């Protein structure tokens, strides 16, 4: 199981994502292995696009990508 860096992250056990999701306060992190990087990057791009509109939604705080994993905060 992939984990975001730092302390205080709790696993989120509900949802339909194929990623591993963690929560720290009102911040969520999604982590995935190599097979999920493209899908998570596409989610990052959609969130970024939405933040440029007047519609309410999430904000990308951080993005990490390596050959073996990715994480979206």
mmCIF file of C-alpha atoms in Angstrom:
data_model
loop_
_atom_site.group_PDB
_atom_site.id
_atom_site.type_symbol
_atom_site.label_atom_id
_atom_site.label_comp_id
_atom_site.label_asym_id
_atom_site.label_seq_id
_atom_site.Cartn_x
_atom_site.Cartn_y
_atom_site.Cartn_z
ATOM 1 C CA UNK A 1 0.000 0.000 0.000
ATOM 2 C CA UNK A 2 1.377 3.399 -1.002
ATOM 3 C CA UNK A 3 1.395 6.123 1.624
ATOM 4 C CA UNK A 4 1.750 9.886 1.326
ATOM 5 C CA UNK A 5 4.815 11.415 2.997
ATOM 6 C CA UNK A 6 4.506 12.823 6.480
ATOM 7 C CA UNK A 7 2.503 11.975 9.540
ATOM 8 C CA UNK A 8 -1.140 12.240 10.393
ATOM 9 C CA UNK A 9 -2.635 10.630 7.288
ATOM 10 C CA UNK A 10 -5.556 8.252 7.866
ATOM 11 C CA UNK A 11 -6.738 5.778 5.235
ATOM 12 C CA UNK A 12 -10.132 6.434 3.645
ATOM 13 C CA UNK A 13 -12.007 3.152 3.378
ATOM 14 C CA UNK A 14 -14.994 4.299 1.269
ATOM 15 C CA UNK A 15 -15.138 5.338 -2.357
ATOM 16 C CA UNK A 16 -14.846 3.850 -5.792
ATOM 17 C CA UNK A 17 -11.364 4.886 -6.820
ATOM 18 C CA UNK A 18 -8.748 2.295 -7.733
ATOM 19 C CA UNK A 19 -6.227 4.482 -5.909
ATOM 20 C CA UNK A 20 -5.326 4.387 -2.236
ATOM 21 C CA UNK A 21 -6.851 7.444 -0.553
ATOM 22 C CA UNK A 22 -5.739 9.139 2.673
ATOM 23 C CA UNK A 23 -7.068 12.094 4.647
ATOM 24 C CA UNK A 24 -5.375 14.609 6.917
ATOM 25 C CA UNK A 25 -7.840 17.208 8.150
ATOM 26 C CA UNK A 26 -9.659 18.526 5.093
ATOM 27 C CA UNK A 27 -6.880 17.460 2.685
ATOM 28 C CA UNK A 28 -7.085 14.228 0.708
ATOM 29 C CA UNK A 29 -4.237 12.396 -1.023
ATOM 30 C CA UNK A 30 -4.624 9.756 -3.728
ATOM 31 C CA UNK A 31 -1.725 7.384 -4.341
ATOM 32 C CA UNK A 32 -1.332 4.817 -7.096
ATOM 33 C CA UNK A 33 1.140 2.394 -8.598
ATOM 34 C CA UNK A 34 2.483 2.552 -12.156
ATOM 35 C CA UNK A 35 -0.699 1.242 -13.802
ATOM 36 C CA UNK A 36 -2.751 4.140 -12.394
ATOM 37 C CA UNK A 37 -0.438 7.080 -13.109
ATOM 38 C CA UNK A 38 -2.094 8.140 -16.387
ATOM 39 C CA UNK A 39 -5.582 8.042 -14.854
ATOM 40 C CA UNK A 40 -4.475 10.008 -11.776
ATOM 41 C CA UNK A 41 -2.702 12.567 -13.979
ATOM 42 C CA UNK A 42 -5.921 12.984 -15.969
ATOM 43 C CA UNK A 43 -7.828 13.575 -12.718
ATOM 44 C CA UNK A 44 -5.226 16.185 -11.748
ATOM 45 C CA UNK A 45 -5.743 17.931 -15.088
ATOM 46 C CA UNK A 46 -9.535 17.927 -14.701
ATOM 47 C CA UNK A 47 -9.271 19.397 -11.193
ATOM 48 C CA UNK A 48 -6.886 22.065 -12.470
ATOM 49 C CA UNK A 49 -9.287 22.922 -15.308
ATOM 50 C CA UNK A 50 -12.270 23.108 -12.939
ATOM 51 C CA UNK A 51 -10.417 25.458 -10.590
ATOM 52 C CA UNK A 52 -10.236 27.975 -13.461
ATOM 53 C CA UNK A 53 -14.040 28.163 -13.616
ATOM 54 C CA UNK A 54 -16.486 29.703 -11.175
ATOM 55 C CA UNK A 55 -17.734 26.273 -10.132
ATOM 56 C CA UNK A 56 -16.788 25.057 -6.658
ATOM 57 C CA UNK A 57 -14.472 22.080 -6.467
ATOM 58 C CA UNK A 58 -11.214 20.657 -5.219
ATOM 59 C CA UNK A 59 -7.801 22.271 -5.629
ATOM 60 C CA UNK A 60 -4.566 20.494 -6.520
ATOM 61 C CA UNK A 61 -2.115 21.173 -3.700
ATOM 62 C CA UNK A 62 0.712 18.896 -4.794
ATOM 63 C CA UNK A 63 1.615 16.326 -7.437
ATOM 64 C CA UNK A 64 4.310 13.663 -7.234
ATOM 65 C CA UNK A 65 5.198 11.261 -10.021
ATOM 66 C CA UNK A 66 7.943 8.658 -10.349
ATOM 67 C CA UNK A 67 8.361 5.642 -12.632
ATOM 68 C CA UNK A 68 6.729 3.440 -10.004
ATOM 69 C CA UNK A 69 3.986 5.619 -8.462
ATOM 70 C CA UNK A 70 2.132 8.923 -8.290
ATOM 71 C CA UNK A 71 0.382 10.954 -5.607
ATOM 72 C CA UNK A 72 -2.148 13.766 -5.842
ATOM 73 C CA UNK A 73 -2.901 16.044 -2.888
#
